[in-house]
XYZ file of C-alpha atoms in Angstrom:
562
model
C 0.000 0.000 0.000
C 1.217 3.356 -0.933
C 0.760 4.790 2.484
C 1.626 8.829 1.475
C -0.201 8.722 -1.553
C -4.389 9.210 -1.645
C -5.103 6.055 -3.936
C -5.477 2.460 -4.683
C -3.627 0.671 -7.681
C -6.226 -1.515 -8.857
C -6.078 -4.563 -11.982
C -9.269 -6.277 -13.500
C -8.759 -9.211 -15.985
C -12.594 -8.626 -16.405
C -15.508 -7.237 -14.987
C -16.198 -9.356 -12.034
C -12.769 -9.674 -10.786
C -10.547 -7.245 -8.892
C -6.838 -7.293 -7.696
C -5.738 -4.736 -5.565
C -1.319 -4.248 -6.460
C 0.209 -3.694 -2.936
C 3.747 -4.425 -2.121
C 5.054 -0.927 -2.926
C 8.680 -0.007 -2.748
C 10.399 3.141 -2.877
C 13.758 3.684 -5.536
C 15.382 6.860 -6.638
C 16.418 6.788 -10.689
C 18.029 10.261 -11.991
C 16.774 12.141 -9.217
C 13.045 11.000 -9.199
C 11.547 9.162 -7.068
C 9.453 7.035 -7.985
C 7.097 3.853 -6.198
C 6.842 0.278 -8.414
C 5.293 -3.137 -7.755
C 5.483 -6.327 -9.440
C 2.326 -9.002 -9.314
C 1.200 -10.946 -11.764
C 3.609 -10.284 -14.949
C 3.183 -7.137 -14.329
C 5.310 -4.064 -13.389
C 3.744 -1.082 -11.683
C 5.244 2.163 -11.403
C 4.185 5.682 -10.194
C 6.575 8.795 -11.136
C 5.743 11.651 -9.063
C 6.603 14.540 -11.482
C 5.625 17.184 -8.771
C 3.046 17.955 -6.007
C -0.006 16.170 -7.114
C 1.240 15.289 -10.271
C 1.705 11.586 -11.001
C 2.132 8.933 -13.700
C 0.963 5.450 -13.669
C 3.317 3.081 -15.900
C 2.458 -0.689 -16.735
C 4.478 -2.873 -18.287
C 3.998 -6.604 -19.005
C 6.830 -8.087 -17.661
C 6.457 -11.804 -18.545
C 6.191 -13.327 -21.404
C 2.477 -14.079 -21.868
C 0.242 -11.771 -23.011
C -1.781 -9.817 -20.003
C -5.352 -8.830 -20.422
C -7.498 -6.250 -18.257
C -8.248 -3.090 -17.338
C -6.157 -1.037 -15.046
C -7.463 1.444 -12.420
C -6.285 4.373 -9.938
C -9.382 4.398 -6.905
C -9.713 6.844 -4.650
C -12.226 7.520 -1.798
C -15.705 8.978 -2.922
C -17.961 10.421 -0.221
C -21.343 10.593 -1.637
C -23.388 12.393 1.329
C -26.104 14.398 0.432
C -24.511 17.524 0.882
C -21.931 16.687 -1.137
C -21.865 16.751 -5.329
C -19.842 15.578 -7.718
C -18.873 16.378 -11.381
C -17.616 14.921 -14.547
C -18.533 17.739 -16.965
C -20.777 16.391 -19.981
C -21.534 12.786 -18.209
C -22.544 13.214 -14.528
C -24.234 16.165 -12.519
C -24.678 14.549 -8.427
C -26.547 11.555 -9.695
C -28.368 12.991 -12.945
C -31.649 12.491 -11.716
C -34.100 14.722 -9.774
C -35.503 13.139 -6.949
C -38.869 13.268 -7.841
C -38.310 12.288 -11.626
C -37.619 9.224 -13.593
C -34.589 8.627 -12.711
C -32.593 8.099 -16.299
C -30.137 7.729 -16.543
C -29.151 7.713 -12.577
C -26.748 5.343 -10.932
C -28.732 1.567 -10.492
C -29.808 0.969 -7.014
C -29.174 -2.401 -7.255
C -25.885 -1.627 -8.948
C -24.741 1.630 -7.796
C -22.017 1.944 -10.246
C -21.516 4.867 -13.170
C -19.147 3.907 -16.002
C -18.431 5.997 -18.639
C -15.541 6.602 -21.108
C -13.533 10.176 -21.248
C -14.887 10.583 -24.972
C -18.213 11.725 -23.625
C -16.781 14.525 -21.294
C -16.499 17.953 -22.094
C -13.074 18.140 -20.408
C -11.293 15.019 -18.746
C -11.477 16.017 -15.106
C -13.377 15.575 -11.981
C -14.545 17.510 -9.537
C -16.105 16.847 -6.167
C -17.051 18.693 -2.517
C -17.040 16.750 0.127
C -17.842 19.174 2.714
C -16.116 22.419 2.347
C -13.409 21.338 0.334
C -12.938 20.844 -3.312
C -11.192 18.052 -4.841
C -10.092 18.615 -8.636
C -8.458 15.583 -10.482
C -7.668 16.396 -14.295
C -7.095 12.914 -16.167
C -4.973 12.211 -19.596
C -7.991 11.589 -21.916
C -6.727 8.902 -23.676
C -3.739 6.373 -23.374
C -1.994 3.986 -26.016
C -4.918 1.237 -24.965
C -7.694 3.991 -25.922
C -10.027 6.472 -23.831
C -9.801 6.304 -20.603
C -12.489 6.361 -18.523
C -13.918 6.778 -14.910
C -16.026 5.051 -12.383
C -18.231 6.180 -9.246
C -19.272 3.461 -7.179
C -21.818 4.127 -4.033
C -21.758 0.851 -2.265
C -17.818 1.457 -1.812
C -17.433 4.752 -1.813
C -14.690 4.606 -4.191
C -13.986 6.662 -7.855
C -11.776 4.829 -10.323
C -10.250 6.003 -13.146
C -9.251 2.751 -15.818
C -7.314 2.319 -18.763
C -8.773 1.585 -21.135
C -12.272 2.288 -20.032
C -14.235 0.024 -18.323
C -17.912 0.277 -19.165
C -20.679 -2.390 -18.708
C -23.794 -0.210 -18.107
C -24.484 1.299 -21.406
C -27.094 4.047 -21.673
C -29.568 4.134 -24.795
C -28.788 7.026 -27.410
C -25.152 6.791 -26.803
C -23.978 5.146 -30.082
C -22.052 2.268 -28.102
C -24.330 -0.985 -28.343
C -21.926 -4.017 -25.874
C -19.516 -3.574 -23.371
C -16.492 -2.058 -23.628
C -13.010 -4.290 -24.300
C -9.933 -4.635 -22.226
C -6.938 -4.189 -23.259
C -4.261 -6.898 -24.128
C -0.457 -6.211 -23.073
C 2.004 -8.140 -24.820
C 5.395 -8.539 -23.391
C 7.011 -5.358 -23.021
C 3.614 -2.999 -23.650
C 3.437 -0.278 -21.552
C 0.181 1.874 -20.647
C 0.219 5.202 -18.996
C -1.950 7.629 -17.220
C -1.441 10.697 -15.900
C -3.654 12.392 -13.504
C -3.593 15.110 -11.176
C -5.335 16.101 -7.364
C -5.660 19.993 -6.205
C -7.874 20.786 -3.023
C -9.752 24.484 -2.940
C -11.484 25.725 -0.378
C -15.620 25.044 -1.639
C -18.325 26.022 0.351
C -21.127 25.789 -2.328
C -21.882 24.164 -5.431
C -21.141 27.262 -7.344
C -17.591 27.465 -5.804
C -16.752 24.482 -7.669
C -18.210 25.505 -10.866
C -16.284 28.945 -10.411
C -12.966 26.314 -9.475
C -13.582 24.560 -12.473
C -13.965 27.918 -14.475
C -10.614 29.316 -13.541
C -8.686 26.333 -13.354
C -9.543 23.692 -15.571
C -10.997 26.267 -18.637
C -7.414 25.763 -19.725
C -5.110 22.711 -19.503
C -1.043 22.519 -19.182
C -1.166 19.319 -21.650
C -4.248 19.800 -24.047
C -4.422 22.745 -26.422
C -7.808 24.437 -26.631
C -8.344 26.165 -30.302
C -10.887 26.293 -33.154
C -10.128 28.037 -36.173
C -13.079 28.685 -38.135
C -13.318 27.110 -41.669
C -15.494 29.189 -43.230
C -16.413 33.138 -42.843
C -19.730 33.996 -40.732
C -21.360 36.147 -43.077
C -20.547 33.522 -46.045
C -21.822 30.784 -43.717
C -25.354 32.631 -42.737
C -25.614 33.395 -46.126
C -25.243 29.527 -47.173
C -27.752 28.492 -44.615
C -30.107 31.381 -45.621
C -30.153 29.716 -49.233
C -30.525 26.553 -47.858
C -33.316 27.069 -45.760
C -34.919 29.063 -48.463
C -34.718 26.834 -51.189
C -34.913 23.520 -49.156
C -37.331 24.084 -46.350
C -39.485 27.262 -47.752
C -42.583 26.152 -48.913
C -46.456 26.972 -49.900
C -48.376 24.077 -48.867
C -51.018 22.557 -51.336
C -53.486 23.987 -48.986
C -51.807 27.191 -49.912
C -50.041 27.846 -46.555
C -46.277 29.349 -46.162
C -44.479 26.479 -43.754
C -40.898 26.430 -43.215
C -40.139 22.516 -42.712
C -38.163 21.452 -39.664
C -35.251 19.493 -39.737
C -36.952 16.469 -38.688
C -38.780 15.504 -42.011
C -38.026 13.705 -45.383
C -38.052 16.610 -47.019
C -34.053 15.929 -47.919
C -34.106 12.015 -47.112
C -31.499 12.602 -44.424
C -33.773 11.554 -41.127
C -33.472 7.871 -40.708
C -35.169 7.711 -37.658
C -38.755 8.478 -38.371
C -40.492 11.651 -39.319
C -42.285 10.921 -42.424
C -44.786 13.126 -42.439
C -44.587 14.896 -46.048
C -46.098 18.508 -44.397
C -44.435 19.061 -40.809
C -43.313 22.317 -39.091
C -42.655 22.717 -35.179
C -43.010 25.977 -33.523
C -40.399 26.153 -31.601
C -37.240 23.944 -30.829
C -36.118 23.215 -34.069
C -38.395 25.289 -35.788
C -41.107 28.604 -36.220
C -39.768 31.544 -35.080
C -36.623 30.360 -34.801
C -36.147 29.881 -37.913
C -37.850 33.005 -39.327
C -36.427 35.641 -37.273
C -33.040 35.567 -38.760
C -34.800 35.313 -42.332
C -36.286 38.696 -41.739
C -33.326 40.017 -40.653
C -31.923 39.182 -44.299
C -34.856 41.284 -45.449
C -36.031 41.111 -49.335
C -37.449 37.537 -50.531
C -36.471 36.143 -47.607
C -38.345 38.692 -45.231
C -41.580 38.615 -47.030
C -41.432 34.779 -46.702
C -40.648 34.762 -43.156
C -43.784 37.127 -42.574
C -46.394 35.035 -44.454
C -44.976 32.212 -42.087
C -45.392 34.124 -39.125
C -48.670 35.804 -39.861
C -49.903 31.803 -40.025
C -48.092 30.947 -36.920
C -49.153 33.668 -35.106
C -53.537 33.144 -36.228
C -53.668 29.370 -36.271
C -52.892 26.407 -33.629
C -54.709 27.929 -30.666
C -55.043 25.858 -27.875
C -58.214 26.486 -25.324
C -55.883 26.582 -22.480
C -53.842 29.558 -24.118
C -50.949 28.771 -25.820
C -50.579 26.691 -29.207
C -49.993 23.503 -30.268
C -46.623 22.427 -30.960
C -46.554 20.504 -34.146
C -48.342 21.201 -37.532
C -47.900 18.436 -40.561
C -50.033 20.562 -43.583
C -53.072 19.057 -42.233
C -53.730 18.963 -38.713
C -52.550 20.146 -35.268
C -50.764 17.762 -32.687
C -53.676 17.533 -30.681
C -54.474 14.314 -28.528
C -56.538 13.445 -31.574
C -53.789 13.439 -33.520
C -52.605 9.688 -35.092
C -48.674 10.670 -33.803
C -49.745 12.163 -30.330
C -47.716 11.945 -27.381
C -47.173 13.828 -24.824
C -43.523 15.059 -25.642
C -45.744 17.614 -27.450
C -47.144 18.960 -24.483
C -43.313 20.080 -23.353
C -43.485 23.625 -21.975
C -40.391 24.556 -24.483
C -42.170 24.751 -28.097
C -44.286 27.061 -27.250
C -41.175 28.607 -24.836
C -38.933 28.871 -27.913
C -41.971 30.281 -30.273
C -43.150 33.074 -27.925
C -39.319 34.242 -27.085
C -38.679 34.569 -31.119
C -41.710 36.100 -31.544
C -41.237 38.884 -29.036
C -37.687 39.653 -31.009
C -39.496 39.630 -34.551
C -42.073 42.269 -33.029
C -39.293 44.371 -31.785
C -36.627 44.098 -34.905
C -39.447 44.775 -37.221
C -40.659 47.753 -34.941
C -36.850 49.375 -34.953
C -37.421 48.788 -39.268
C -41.292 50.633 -39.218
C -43.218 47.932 -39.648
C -46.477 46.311 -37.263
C -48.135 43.262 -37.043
C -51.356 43.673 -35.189
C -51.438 39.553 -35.232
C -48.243 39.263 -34.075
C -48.660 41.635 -30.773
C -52.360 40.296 -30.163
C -50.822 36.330 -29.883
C -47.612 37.516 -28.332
C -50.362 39.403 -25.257
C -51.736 36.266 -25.223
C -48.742 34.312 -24.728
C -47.363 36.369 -22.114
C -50.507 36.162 -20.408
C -51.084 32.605 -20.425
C -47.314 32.410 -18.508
C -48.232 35.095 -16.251
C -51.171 33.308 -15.094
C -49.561 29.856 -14.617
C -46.931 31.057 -12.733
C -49.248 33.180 -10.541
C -51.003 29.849 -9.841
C -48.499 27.037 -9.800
C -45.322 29.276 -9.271
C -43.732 26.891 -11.661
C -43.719 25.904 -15.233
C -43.391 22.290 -15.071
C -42.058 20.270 -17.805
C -45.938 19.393 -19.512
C -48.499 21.072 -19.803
C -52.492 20.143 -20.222
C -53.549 22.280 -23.442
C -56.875 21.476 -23.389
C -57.972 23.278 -19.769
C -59.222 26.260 -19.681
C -56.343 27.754 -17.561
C -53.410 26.464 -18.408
C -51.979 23.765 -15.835
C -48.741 21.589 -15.372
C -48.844 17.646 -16.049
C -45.418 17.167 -14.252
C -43.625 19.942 -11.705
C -39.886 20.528 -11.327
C -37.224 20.465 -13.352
C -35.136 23.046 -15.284
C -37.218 23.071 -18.308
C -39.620 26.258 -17.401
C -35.633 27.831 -18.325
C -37.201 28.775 -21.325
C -40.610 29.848 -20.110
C -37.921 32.725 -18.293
C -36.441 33.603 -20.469
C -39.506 34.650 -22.644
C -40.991 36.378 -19.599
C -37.877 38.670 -20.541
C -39.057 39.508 -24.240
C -42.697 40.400 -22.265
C -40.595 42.693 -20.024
C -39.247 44.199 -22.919
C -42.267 44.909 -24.914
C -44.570 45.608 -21.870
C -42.331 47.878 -19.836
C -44.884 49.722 -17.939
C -46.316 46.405 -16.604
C -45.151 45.702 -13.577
C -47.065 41.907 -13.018
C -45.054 40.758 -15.636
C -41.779 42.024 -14.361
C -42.517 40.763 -10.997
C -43.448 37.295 -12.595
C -40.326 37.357 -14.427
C -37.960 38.457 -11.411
C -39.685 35.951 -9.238
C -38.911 32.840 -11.799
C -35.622 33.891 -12.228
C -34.958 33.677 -8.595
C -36.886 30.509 -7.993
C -34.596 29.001 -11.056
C -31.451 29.617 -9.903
C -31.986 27.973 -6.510
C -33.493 24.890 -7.970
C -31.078 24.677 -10.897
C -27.656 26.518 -10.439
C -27.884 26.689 -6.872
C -27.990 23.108 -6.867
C -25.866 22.060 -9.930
C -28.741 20.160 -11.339
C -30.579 21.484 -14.487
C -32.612 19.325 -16.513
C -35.297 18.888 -18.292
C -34.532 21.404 -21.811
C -34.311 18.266 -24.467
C -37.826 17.521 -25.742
C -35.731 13.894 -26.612
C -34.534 13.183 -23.391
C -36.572 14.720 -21.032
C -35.296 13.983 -17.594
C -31.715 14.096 -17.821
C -29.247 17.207 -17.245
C -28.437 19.157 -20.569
C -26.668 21.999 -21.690
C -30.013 23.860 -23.876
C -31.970 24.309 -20.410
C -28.847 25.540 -18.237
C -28.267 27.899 -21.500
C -31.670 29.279 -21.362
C -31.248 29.755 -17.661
C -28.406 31.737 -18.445
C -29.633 33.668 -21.302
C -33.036 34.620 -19.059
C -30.560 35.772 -16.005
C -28.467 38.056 -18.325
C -31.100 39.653 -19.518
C -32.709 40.335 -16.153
C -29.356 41.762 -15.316
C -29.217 43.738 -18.629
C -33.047 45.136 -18.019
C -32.220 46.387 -14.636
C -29.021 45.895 -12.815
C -27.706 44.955 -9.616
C -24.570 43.247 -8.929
C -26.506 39.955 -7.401
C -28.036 39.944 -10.676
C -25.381 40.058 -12.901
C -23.567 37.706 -9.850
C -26.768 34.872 -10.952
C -26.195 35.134 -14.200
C -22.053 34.543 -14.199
C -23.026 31.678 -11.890
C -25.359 30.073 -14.153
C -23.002 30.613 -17.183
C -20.147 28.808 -15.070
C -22.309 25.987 -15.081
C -23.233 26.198 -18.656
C -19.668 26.432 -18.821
C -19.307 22.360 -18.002
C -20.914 21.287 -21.117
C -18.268 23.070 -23.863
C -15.874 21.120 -24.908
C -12.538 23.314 -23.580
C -9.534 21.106 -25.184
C -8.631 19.869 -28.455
C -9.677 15.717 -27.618
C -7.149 13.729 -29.505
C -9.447 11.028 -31.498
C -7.707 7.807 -32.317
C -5.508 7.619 -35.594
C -7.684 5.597 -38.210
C -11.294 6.397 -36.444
C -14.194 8.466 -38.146
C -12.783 11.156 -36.073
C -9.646 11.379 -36.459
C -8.126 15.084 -36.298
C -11.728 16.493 -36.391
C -11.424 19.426 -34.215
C -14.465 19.631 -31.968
C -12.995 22.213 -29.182
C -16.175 24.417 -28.596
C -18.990 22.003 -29.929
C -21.448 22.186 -26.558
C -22.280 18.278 -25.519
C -26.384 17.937 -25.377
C -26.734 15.804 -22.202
C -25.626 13.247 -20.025
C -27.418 10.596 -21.938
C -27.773 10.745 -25.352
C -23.894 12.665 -25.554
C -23.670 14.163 -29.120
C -22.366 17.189 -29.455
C -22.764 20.014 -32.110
C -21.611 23.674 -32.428
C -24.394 25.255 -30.634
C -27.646 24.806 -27.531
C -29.660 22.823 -30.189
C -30.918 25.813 -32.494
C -30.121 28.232 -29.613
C -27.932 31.049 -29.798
C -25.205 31.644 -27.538
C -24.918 34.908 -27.828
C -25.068 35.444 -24.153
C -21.524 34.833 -23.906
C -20.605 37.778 -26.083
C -23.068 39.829 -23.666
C -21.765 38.572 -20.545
C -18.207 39.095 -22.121
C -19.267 43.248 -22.307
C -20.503 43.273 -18.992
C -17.629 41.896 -16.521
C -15.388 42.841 -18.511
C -13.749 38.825 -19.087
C -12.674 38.048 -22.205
C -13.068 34.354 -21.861
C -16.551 34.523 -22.191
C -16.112 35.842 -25.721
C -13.480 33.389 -26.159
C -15.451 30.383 -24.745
């Protein structure tokens, strides 16, 4: 046992079994010391290359080939004061307490695996108590990605090489269990892997820890040079979306098709309907608002859609339905009903984008009665829910009279905030809506970045913690700050952002040589969730234009870089 050093040395030849290397010695070569141990065939060593800096080294020192997994363990307290990170794969448990818990640690195996690949930067980060613990991991070694494992029955965190991972969650593109890794004689494996303490009182601390510290890394390099210009790029897009998605119905309506269609062939996963917009999410205003702001052809197309967004799909409870396919709404009559449509952030996304087409076309001379009437309503149906329910749930019933909540909690009603802040805008002088809006803010941060957990944004996967809701969060917060001031407010909204922080990839991940990803560059791409793991440059049709806000107002340029 290493007995001034905080971790176990740990070999598995498979899954179920588990050989703990003691038998340490100490030797000296060229100044550095170093620890080794020999068991098995194997050779162990552990180069201390400065304080809290080491290297794991194994070598197969026989003759026959050596197959496993190795593992560094250290203790894991797990109270329920304390949390835990791995940024892009685990958030305290990824589950809220009250919600199905997917994809949280099995109680009758209370083990998370995952590989490095799906983090957003290869570290750790844990408070137990009022101290912080920050390991940083190598990614990858010569056996593959690493990986890392948090076990609650023995309180233990592992980090293997390669990475060991039996518990597979659906949506991650990995259908068996993971392989070991064969040594021959003379292969050697390394990891290295680092442990800081900090002083951490809250959650936030650690966010803010992993913000200063771990934005950056000594090994990794964290760049993205763009490949195209942004103007040429919009402009490509625009064309795209024009001449792809832009459409008159045979029923003679102007629809802009989501992505999820066959209108290109490209969706193998469903979506057939010929006809099929969505108002929000992927689609609606959205879409349109940055067509207007190209103006000509594409502006007058972008109104007709909106003028038919903004008169048709009514719900009785208030807000519309989410999903039109050319001939009906996605009502519970509907042949492809479920109640993913109901989620609060369609109609979220819709009313948000519709507030900024009111006020860009306003600043250009133009009105849309229709536009302002529906946007009233909007604002009014959220005014009124929150007034009742002080929440705004994750479902909603669109068929009551008032609207209601099918399912409390989470960090989906994100977006509901954050349009609350377009009504501030456009209804200045009323003061229910900006106390409304202030309120939710407030009651958001303490259940979601208070707390490290925020969930519930992904219409897909609905319970577990994402990026798009913790975005929203952040988006909603800066703008309270922006509307009217106050340190603590512009304090919530750097907090949040530290959080949203977690789910950018920082570093430049070094793919293996031959895969499908091979020297693709995805430094900046923003992971989804902690389930389904994809990544993409952007919240899921979001803007992140926050950033470049929150950049301008502290004064830190690493939000404009991040």
């Amino acid at each position: 046992m290493i007995y001034d050093l905080p971790f176990d040395v740990v070999f598995c030849p498979d899954y179920q079994t588990e050989t703990v290397i003691d038998g340490w010695q100490e030797e000296t070569t060229r100044g550095y010391k170093h620890y080794f141990a020999e068991k098995d065939g194997m050779r162990y060593q552990i180069l201390v290359s400065k304080e809290n800096n080491w290297y794991l080294k194994t070598i197969n020192i026989s003759s026959e080939p050596k197959t496993g997994f190795v593992g560094i363990r250290f203790l894991w307290k797990n109270t329920e004061k304390d949390y835990t990170l791995v940024p892009g794969i685990y958030y305290d448990g990824n589950a809220q307490s009250l919600l199905n818990p997917i994809p949280k640690i099995d109680s009758e195996n209370p083990v998370f695996e995952a590989s490095l690949s799906a983090a957003s930067f290869p570290t750790v980060l844990m408070k137990q108590g009022n101290i912080g613990y920050h390991y940083e991991i190598s990614p990858m070694s010569s056996a593959g990605w690493n990986g890392v494992a948090l076990d609650e029955k023995n309180s233990s965190f592992t980090v293997f090489a390669p990475a060991k991972e039996e518990k597979i969650y659906r949506h991650q593109g990995f259908n068996g269990t993971r392989l070991p890794y064969t040594w021959n004689c003379g292969d050697i494996i390394s990891i290295r892997f680092s442990r800081n303490e900090f002083k951490c009182e809250t959650v936030c601390d650690l966010f803010d820890h992993h913000w200063q510290k771990a934005i950056r890394s000594d090994f990794y390099p964290a760049y993205n040079t763009p490949k195209i210009d942004e103007d040429e790029g919009a402009k490509l897009v625009r064309d795209w979306v024009y001449e792809k998605h832009s459409v008159i119905t045979p029923k003679g309506e102007p629809m802009i098709l989501n992505a999820f269609t066959n209108v290109e062939g490209s969706w193998p996963y469903g979506g057939a309907a010929e006809w099929n917009i969505m108002i929000g999410w992927c689609d609606g205003t959205m879409t349109a608002l940055p067509m207007l702001k190209f103006g000509g052809k594409y502006r007058d197309f972008a109104v007709k859609f909106i003028d038919f967004l903004s008169t048709n799909g009514n719900s009785p409870s208030g807000v519309k339905y989410c999903v039109y396919d050319g001939e009906a709404w996605m009502t519970k009559e509907h042949k492809e009903y479920s109640n993913a449509y109901t989620h609060c952030r369609f109609y979220s996304d819709y009313l948000t984008y519709l507030g900024k087409a009111i006020r860009f076309e306003k600043e250009n001379g133009y009105s849309h009665p229709d536009w302002e009437k529906d946007f009233e309503r909007g604002i009014k149906a959220l005014t009124g829910l929150w007034k009742r329910e002080k929440d705004f749930g994750i479902y909603w019933d669109l068929e009551s009279e008032e609207l209601k909540t099918t399912r409390p909690l989470t960090g989906a009603g994100s977006f509901c905030v954050l349009a609350l802040s377009e009504g501030v805008k456009i209804f200045p002088e009323n003061e229910e809506i900006r106390k409304c809006f202030e309120e939710a803010c407030d009651v958001y941060y303490e259940r979601c970045v208070s707390t490290g957990r925020c969930n519930g944004g992904p219409v897909d996967i609905k319970e577990a913690d994402d990026s798009e809701s913790i975005g929203a969060l952040t988006n909603a917060l800066l703008e309270r700050y922006k509307l009217f001031g106050g340190d603590n407010n512009l304090k919530k909204a750097t907090d949040a952002a530290k959080l949203f922080a977690t789910w950018v990839v920082n570093y430049v991940p070094p793919f293996p040589c031959g895969s499908m990803l091979e020297n693709v560059n995805v430094c900046g791409g923003v992971l989804a969730n902690v389930q389904n793991r994809h990544v993409g440059p952007g919240i899921c049709t979001n803007s992140a234009r926050f950033l470049y806000d929150l950049g301008k107002e502290t004064g830190d340029s690493r939000w404009t870089d991040l």
